[in-house]
Amino acid sequence: MPLLLPEDYDIKIPPLYKVRQVFGRDTLPDIKAAVQKEFQREEIRDKIKPGMRAAVAVGSRGIRNLPLIIKTILEELKILGAKPYIVSAMGSHGGGTEEGQREVLYGYGITEEAMQVPIITTTEVVCLGEISGGRKVYFDKSSLEADVIIPANRVKLHTDFVSDIQSGLCKMLVIGLGNHRGCTEIHEADFSIFGEVIKEAASLILEKAPVVFGVAVLENAYDETCRIEAVPAEILIRREKELVREARKNMPVLMIPKIDILIVEAIGKDISGAGFDPNILGKSYILKEFVLPVPRIDKMILLDISPASHGNGIGLGIFDIITRKVFEQLDYEAMYANAIAVKCVDDCKIPLIAEDEEEAVKIAVKILRNADKENLRIVKIKNTIELEEIMVSHALLGEVEKNPCLVLENKS
């Protein structure tokens, strides 16, 4: 049975024009050399002694240059005489299972063959103690068997809470290395106090576990590596607050202020923990404030899930319409485990399913209220990381012309 009336299928969808968004672009010219330079610092080198077993924690985020960064960290540890291995640090991601988390790492090129070290993805945890509110802090057992622990993660704004500590090394210690059980326990906290809970739990972990330093990675608005910094455990929380402020300045934005229909090509765990970044779209079931300028969007369409997300479609619940392609690749077990752990099942609710992109857009046009349907303001983006090139309809070309940071690439 058709979803629309016959005349609705005759709706003319306006053509889209390629527009380039221009952001600041500081980058590191040599990633390997940048990591090596950090290991030349005396306060970092002195923490590693010959024969030490070193657990390097790697998470589920799609970080640019991740295999090279991790491989270089491992090489530097070997030069210092350590015996490094990799541990998964991704909370409930990968379905919260040993097999699922190994699959996630392999998808990023983090394999035993490529890294030349063992990879441990077991999810057994040890309770290190309690913080305020009676919350237990759990920590990965395989990491605690090491002499030193080194988390390596990107520092950026978080998708679910606002604080001076957001996504980065502290969160990896508390939630990533808490595995499924620890992640679930910490998410008992309301997001209004989540930043404080993360800091308190991280302080406990830094006191009880042999974390010696972390490797923080920052990216620019083009998803390119712009800073790599080894942060000693003694100053980790204080320094990460400073890095969060820097990361905020580096974030891209969607420069079109009012959008009737936004088409998103893909969401995924490699793109954001929430599948998409609410700080870019201004849409969230959890986040109550946005620290970046966000557009006003009426209807949203989702076309696909990224391959690296392995069917975890967390975040699709915020969309109005998805395609059948999205629906047919969903891994419900992984998605539901993720949603339950963060206590937001709205994120995995199934929206209206259209056969393809064309039908999805026509449905979106049909359900718009109070919009000028002769001059539809349509924007299409790849995802919430890759925002350099966007597509806009003719009705938005005036906005493009007024903004010096928007460049029309074609108008054929």
Coordinates of C-alpha atoms in Angstrom, one line a residue:
M1 CA 0.0 0.0 0.0
P2 CA 1.5 3.4 -0.9
L3 CA 2.3 5.7 2.0
L4 CA 1.3 8.9 0.1
L5 CA -1.5 10.0 -2.1
P6 CA -0.8 9.7 -5.9
E7 CA -0.4 13.4 -6.2
D8 CA 2.1 13.5 -3.4
Y9 CA 4.5 11.3 -5.4
D10 CA 4.5 14.1 -8.0
I11 CA 6.1 16.6 -5.6
K12 CA 9.0 18.3 -7.2
I13 CA 12.1 18.0 -5.0
P14 CA 14.4 21.0 -5.6
P15 CA 17.9 20.4 -6.9
L16 CA 20.7 20.7 -4.3
Y17 CA 23.9 22.7 -4.8
K18 CA 27.3 21.9 -3.3
V19 CA 28.5 24.5 -0.7
R20 CA 31.8 24.5 1.2
Q21 CA 31.9 25.6 4.8
V22 CA 35.2 27.2 5.8
F23 CA 36.7 26.7 9.2
G24 CA 40.1 27.2 10.9
R25 CA 42.5 24.4 9.9
D26 CA 45.5 23.9 12.2
T27 CA 47.0 20.4 11.7
L28 CA 49.9 18.3 12.7
P29 CA 52.1 17.7 9.7
D30 CA 53.7 14.5 11.1
I31 CA 51.5 12.4 13.4
K32 CA 54.2 9.8 14.2
A33 CA 56.7 12.5 15.0
A34 CA 54.2 14.2 17.3
V35 CA 53.7 11.1 19.3
Q36 CA 57.4 10.4 19.5
K37 CA 58.0 14.0 20.7
E38 CA 55.7 13.5 23.7
F39 CA 57.6 10.4 24.7
Q40 CA 60.8 12.4 24.7
R41 CA 59.5 14.5 27.6
E42 CA 61.3 13.5 30.8
E43 CA 58.1 13.5 32.9
I44 CA 56.6 10.9 30.5
R45 CA 59.7 8.7 29.9
D46 CA 60.5 8.5 33.6
K47 CA 57.2 6.7 34.3
I48 CA 58.1 3.7 32.2
K49 CA 60.7 1.2 33.4
P50 CA 62.1 -1.9 31.6
G51 CA 60.0 -5.0 32.0
M52 CA 56.8 -3.1 32.9
R53 CA 53.5 -4.5 31.5
A54 CA 51.7 -1.5 30.0
A55 CA 48.0 -1.6 29.2
V56 CA 47.1 0.9 26.4
A57 CA 43.4 1.6 26.5
V58 CA 41.6 2.1 23.1
G59 CA 38.0 3.0 22.7
S60 CA 35.2 2.8 20.1
R61 CA 35.4 6.2 18.6
G62 CA 36.4 6.8 14.9
I63 CA 39.5 8.9 15.6
R64 CA 41.4 10.1 12.6
N65 CA 44.9 8.4 12.4
L66 CA 44.0 6.1 15.3
P67 CA 46.0 3.0 14.1
L68 CA 49.1 5.2 13.5
I69 CA 48.8 6.9 16.9
I70 CA 48.3 3.7 18.8
K71 CA 51.0 1.8 16.9
T72 CA 53.5 4.6 17.6
I73 CA 52.6 4.7 21.4
L74 CA 53.3 0.9 21.5
E75 CA 56.6 1.3 19.6
E76 CA 57.7 4.0 22.1
L77 CA 56.8 1.9 25.0
K78 CA 58.8 -1.0 23.6
I79 CA 61.8 1.3 23.1
L80 CA 61.6 2.1 26.8
G81 CA 61.7 -1.6 27.6
A82 CA 58.0 -2.0 28.4
K83 CA 55.8 -5.0 27.4
P84 CA 52.6 -3.3 26.0
Y85 CA 49.3 -4.7 25.2
I86 CA 46.0 -3.2 24.2
V87 CA 42.8 -3.3 26.2
S88 CA 39.3 -2.3 24.9
A89 CA 37.8 0.7 26.7
M90 CA 34.3 1.2 25.4
G91 CA 31.8 0.6 28.1
S92 CA 28.7 -0.9 26.7
H93 CA 29.7 -0.4 23.0
G94 CA 30.2 -3.5 20.9
G95 CA 27.2 -4.9 22.8
G96 CA 29.3 -4.9 25.9
T97 CA 30.8 -8.3 25.0
E98 CA 34.3 -9.5 24.4
E99 CA 33.6 -10.5 20.9
G100 CA 31.7 -7.3 20.0
Q101 CA 34.4 -5.1 21.3
R102 CA 37.1 -7.0 19.5
E103 CA 35.1 -6.6 16.3
V104 CA 34.9 -2.8 16.9
L105 CA 38.7 -2.5 17.3
Y106 CA 39.3 -4.7 14.3
G107 CA 37.1 -2.4 12.3
Y108 CA 39.4 0.5 13.0
G109 CA 42.5 -1.5 12.0
I110 CA 43.5 -2.2 15.6
T111 CA 44.5 -5.9 15.2
E112 CA 47.2 -8.0 16.8
E113 CA 48.8 -8.4 13.4
A114 CA 48.9 -4.6 12.7
M115 CA 49.8 -3.5 16.2
Q116 CA 52.2 -6.4 17.0
V117 CA 50.9 -6.8 20.6
P118 CA 48.2 -8.8 22.3
I119 CA 44.7 -7.3 22.4
I120 CA 42.5 -8.1 25.4
T121 CA 38.7 -7.4 25.2
T122 CA 37.5 -9.3 28.3
T123 CA 34.8 -7.4 30.2
E124 CA 35.5 -8.6 33.8
V125 CA 35.7 -5.8 36.3
V126 CA 36.8 -5.0 39.8
C127 CA 35.1 -2.6 42.1
L128 CA 37.6 0.1 43.2
G129 CA 35.3 1.8 45.7
E130 CA 32.4 4.1 46.0
I131 CA 31.8 7.8 45.3
S132 CA 29.1 10.2 46.5
G133 CA 25.6 8.9 46.1
G134 CA 26.8 5.4 46.9
R135 CA 27.8 4.8 43.2
K136 CA 30.3 2.0 42.8
V137 CA 33.3 2.5 40.5
Y138 CA 34.2 -0.5 38.5
F139 CA 37.4 -0.9 36.5
D140 CA 38.7 -3.4 33.9
K141 CA 40.4 -6.3 35.5
S142 CA 42.8 -7.0 32.7
S143 CA 44.1 -3.4 32.9
L144 CA 44.6 -3.7 36.6
E145 CA 47.0 -6.6 36.0
A146 CA 49.4 -4.2 34.2
D147 CA 52.1 -2.3 35.9
V148 CA 51.0 0.9 34.1
I149 CA 47.8 2.0 32.4
I150 CA 47.8 4.5 29.5
P151 CA 44.4 5.7 28.1
A152 CA 44.5 7.1 24.6
N153 CA 41.4 9.1 23.5
R154 CA 40.1 12.1 21.7
V155 CA 39.1 15.0 23.8
K156 CA 35.9 16.7 22.6
L157 CA 32.5 18.0 23.6
H158 CA 30.1 15.3 24.9
T159 CA 26.8 14.5 23.3
D160 CA 24.8 14.1 26.5
F161 CA 26.1 16.5 29.1
V162 CA 27.8 19.9 29.5
S163 CA 30.7 20.3 32.0
D164 CA 34.3 21.5 32.2
I165 CA 35.2 17.8 31.7
Q166 CA 33.4 16.1 28.8
S167 CA 34.5 13.3 26.4
G168 CA 38.2 12.3 26.7
L169 CA 40.6 10.6 29.0
C170 CA 38.6 10.9 32.3
K171 CA 35.5 9.5 30.7
M172 CA 37.5 6.7 29.1
L173 CA 38.8 5.8 32.6
V174 CA 35.4 5.9 34.2
I175 CA 33.1 4.6 31.5
G176 CA 35.3 3.0 28.9
L177 CA 37.3 1.0 31.3
G178 CA 34.3 0.4 33.5
N179 CA 33.1 -2.0 30.8
H180 CA 29.4 -2.7 30.6
R181 CA 28.8 -3.0 34.3
G182 CA 30.7 0.2 35.2
C183 CA 29.2 2.1 32.4
T184 CA 25.7 1.1 33.6
E185 CA 26.5 2.0 37.2
I186 CA 27.8 5.5 36.4
H187 CA 24.8 6.2 34.1
E188 CA 22.6 6.0 37.2
A189 CA 23.7 9.6 37.7
D190 CA 21.5 12.4 36.2
F191 CA 23.1 14.1 33.3
S192 CA 22.8 17.5 35.1
I193 CA 25.6 16.3 37.5
F194 CA 27.3 13.9 35.2
G195 CA 30.5 16.0 34.7
E196 CA 31.0 16.1 38.5
V197 CA 30.4 12.3 38.8
I198 CA 33.0 11.7 36.1
K199 CA 35.6 13.9 37.8
E200 CA 35.0 12.3 41.2
A201 CA 35.2 8.7 39.8
A202 CA 38.3 9.6 37.7
S203 CA 40.0 10.9 40.9
L204 CA 39.2 7.6 42.6
I205 CA 40.6 5.6 39.7
L206 CA 43.8 7.7 39.5
E207 CA 44.3 7.1 43.2
K208 CA 43.7 3.3 43.1
A209 CA 44.8 2.2 39.6
P210 CA 48.3 2.5 38.1
V211 CA 47.4 5.1 35.5
V212 CA 50.6 7.0 34.7
F213 CA 49.6 9.3 31.9
G214 CA 47.1 9.5 29.1
V215 CA 47.5 10.4 25.4
A216 CA 45.0 13.1 24.4
V217 CA 44.1 13.7 20.8
L218 CA 42.4 16.8 19.5
E219 CA 40.9 17.3 16.1
N220 CA 40.1 20.4 14.0
A221 CA 36.8 21.1 12.3
Y222 CA 37.8 19.0 9.4
D223 CA 38.2 15.9 11.6
E224 CA 42.0 16.2 11.2
T225 CA 44.5 15.6 14.0
C226 CA 45.7 19.0 15.3
R227 CA 47.2 18.1 18.7
I228 CA 48.6 15.0 20.5
E229 CA 49.6 15.4 24.1
A230 CA 50.8 13.1 26.8
V231 CA 49.2 14.2 30.0
P232 CA 50.7 13.0 33.3
A233 CA 48.3 11.5 35.8
E234 CA 49.1 14.1 38.4
I235 CA 47.6 16.9 36.3
L236 CA 45.2 14.8 34.1
I237 CA 41.9 16.3 35.3
R238 CA 43.1 19.9 35.4
R239 CA 44.8 19.7 32.0
E240 CA 41.8 17.9 30.4
K241 CA 39.6 20.9 31.4
E242 CA 41.9 23.1 29.4
L243 CA 41.9 20.7 26.4
V244 CA 38.1 20.6 26.4
R245 CA 38.0 24.4 26.0
E246 CA 40.5 24.1 23.1
A247 CA 38.4 21.3 21.5
R248 CA 35.3 23.5 21.7
K249 CA 37.0 26.2 19.7
N250 CA 37.9 23.6 17.1
M251 CA 34.4 22.2 16.6
P252 CA 32.6 22.6 13.2
V253 CA 29.1 24.0 13.0
L254 CA 26.3 23.9 10.5
M255 CA 26.1 27.5 9.3
I256 CA 22.5 27.4 7.9
P257 CA 20.4 28.8 10.7
K258 CA 16.9 27.6 9.6
I259 CA 16.3 24.3 7.8
D260 CA 13.0 22.8 6.7
I261 CA 14.4 19.3 6.0
L262 CA 17.8 18.0 6.9
I263 CA 19.0 14.9 5.2
V264 CA 21.8 13.0 7.0
E265 CA 23.6 10.4 5.0
A266 CA 24.8 8.4 8.0
I267 CA 25.0 8.1 11.8
G268 CA 27.3 5.7 13.7
K269 CA 29.3 5.0 16.8
D270 CA 32.5 5.9 14.9
I271 CA 30.9 9.3 14.3
S272 CA 29.6 10.0 17.8
G273 CA 28.7 8.1 20.9
A274 CA 25.1 9.2 20.3
G275 CA 25.3 8.2 16.6
F276 CA 25.3 11.9 15.6
D277 CA 26.6 14.9 17.5
P278 CA 23.7 16.9 19.1
N279 CA 26.0 19.9 19.5
I280 CA 25.9 20.2 15.7
L281 CA 22.2 19.5 15.0
G282 CA 20.7 21.0 18.2
K283 CA 18.6 17.8 18.7
S284 CA 18.8 15.5 21.7
Y285 CA 16.6 13.6 24.1
I286 CA 19.2 14.1 26.9
L287 CA 21.2 17.3 26.3
K288 CA 19.3 20.3 27.6
E289 CA 21.7 23.0 26.4
F290 CA 24.0 23.4 23.4
V291 CA 27.3 25.1 23.7
L292 CA 27.7 25.8 20.0
P293 CA 25.4 27.8 17.6
V294 CA 22.8 25.2 16.3
P295 CA 20.3 25.5 13.4
R296 CA 16.5 25.4 13.8
I297 CA 15.6 22.1 12.0
D298 CA 12.0 21.0 11.3
K299 CA 12.2 17.5 9.9
M300 CA 15.2 15.1 9.7
I301 CA 15.8 12.1 7.4
L302 CA 18.4 9.4 7.9
L303 CA 19.7 7.4 4.9
D304 CA 22.3 4.9 6.4
I305 CA 24.3 3.6 9.3
S306 CA 28.1 3.7 9.0
P307 CA 29.8 0.4 8.3
A308 CA 32.0 0.8 11.4
S309 CA 28.9 1.0 13.6
H310 CA 28.2 -2.7 12.9
G311 CA 24.4 -2.1 12.9
N312 CA 24.3 -0.1 16.1
G313 CA 21.8 2.5 15.1
I314 CA 21.7 4.4 18.4
G315 CA 20.5 7.9 17.7
L316 CA 18.0 7.0 15.0
G317 CA 15.1 7.8 17.3
I318 CA 15.6 11.5 17.0
F319 CA 14.9 11.3 13.2
D320 CA 11.5 11.7 11.7
I321 CA 12.1 9.3 8.8
I322 CA 14.6 6.6 8.0
T323 CA 15.1 4.5 4.8
R324 CA 14.5 0.8 4.6
K325 CA 18.3 0.4 4.2
V326 CA 18.7 1.7 7.7
F327 CA 16.0 -0.5 9.1
E328 CA 17.3 -3.7 7.5
Q329 CA 20.9 -3.5 9.0
L330 CA 20.0 -2.7 12.6
D331 CA 21.7 -4.9 15.2
Y332 CA 19.0 -4.6 17.9
E333 CA 21.1 -6.4 20.6
A334 CA 24.0 -3.9 20.3
M335 CA 21.7 -0.9 19.9
Y336 CA 19.4 -1.8 22.8
A337 CA 22.4 -2.7 25.2
N338 CA 23.8 0.8 24.4
A339 CA 20.5 2.6 25.0
I340 CA 19.7 0.7 28.2
A341 CA 23.2 1.4 29.6
V342 CA 22.8 5.2 29.1
K343 CA 19.1 5.0 30.1
C344 CA 17.7 6.6 27.0
V345 CA 15.6 4.2 25.0
D346 CA 14.2 7.1 23.0
D347 CA 17.4 7.0 21.1
C348 CA 16.6 3.6 19.6
K349 CA 12.9 4.1 18.7
I350 CA 12.2 3.2 15.1
P351 CA 10.9 6.2 13.1
L352 CA 8.7 6.1 10.0
I353 CA 10.4 3.9 7.3
A354 CA 10.5 5.1 3.7
E355 CA 11.6 2.9 0.8
D356 CA 14.4 5.2 -0.3
E357 CA 15.7 8.8 -0.1
E358 CA 13.2 10.2 -2.7
E359 CA 10.2 8.8 -0.9
A360 CA 11.6 10.0 2.4
V361 CA 11.9 13.6 1.2
K362 CA 8.4 13.5 -0.3
I363 CA 7.0 12.3 3.0
A364 CA 9.0 15.0 4.9
V365 CA 7.5 17.7 2.5
K366 CA 4.1 16.3 3.1
I367 CA 4.3 16.5 6.9
L368 CA 5.8 19.9 7.1
R369 CA 3.6 22.6 8.6
N370 CA 3.8 26.3 8.0
A371 CA 6.6 26.0 5.5
D372 CA 6.9 27.6 2.1
K373 CA 6.7 24.5 0.0
E374 CA 7.6 26.4 -3.1
N375 CA 10.9 27.5 -1.6
L376 CA 11.9 24.6 0.6
R377 CA 15.0 25.0 2.7
I378 CA 16.7 21.6 2.3
V379 CA 20.2 20.7 3.5
K380 CA 22.1 17.4 3.1
I381 CA 25.2 16.5 5.1
K382 CA 27.4 13.4 5.2
N383 CA 27.4 13.2 9.0
T384 CA 28.1 15.4 11.9
I385 CA 31.9 15.1 11.6
E386 CA 32.4 15.8 7.9
L387 CA 30.8 19.2 7.5
E388 CA 33.2 20.8 5.0
E389 CA 30.9 20.0 2.1
I390 CA 27.1 20.3 2.4
M391 CA 24.3 20.4 -0.1
V392 CA 21.6 23.1 0.0
S393 CA 18.5 23.9 -2.0
H394 CA 18.0 27.0 -4.2
A395 CA 16.0 28.7 -1.4
L396 CA 19.2 28.8 0.7
L397 CA 21.6 30.3 -1.8
G398 CA 20.8 33.8 -0.4
E399 CA 22.1 32.6 3.0
V400 CA 25.2 31.3 1.3
E401 CA 25.9 34.6 -0.4
K402 CA 25.6 36.5 2.8
N403 CA 28.1 34.4 4.7
P404 CA 31.8 34.7 3.8
C405 CA 32.4 31.3 5.4
L406 CA 30.1 29.6 2.9
V407 CA 31.3 29.1 -0.7
L408 CA 29.1 28.0 -3.5
E409 CA 30.9 25.2 -5.4
N410 CA 28.5 24.7 -8.3
K411 CA 25.3 26.1 -9.6
S412 CA 24.8 24.2 -12.8

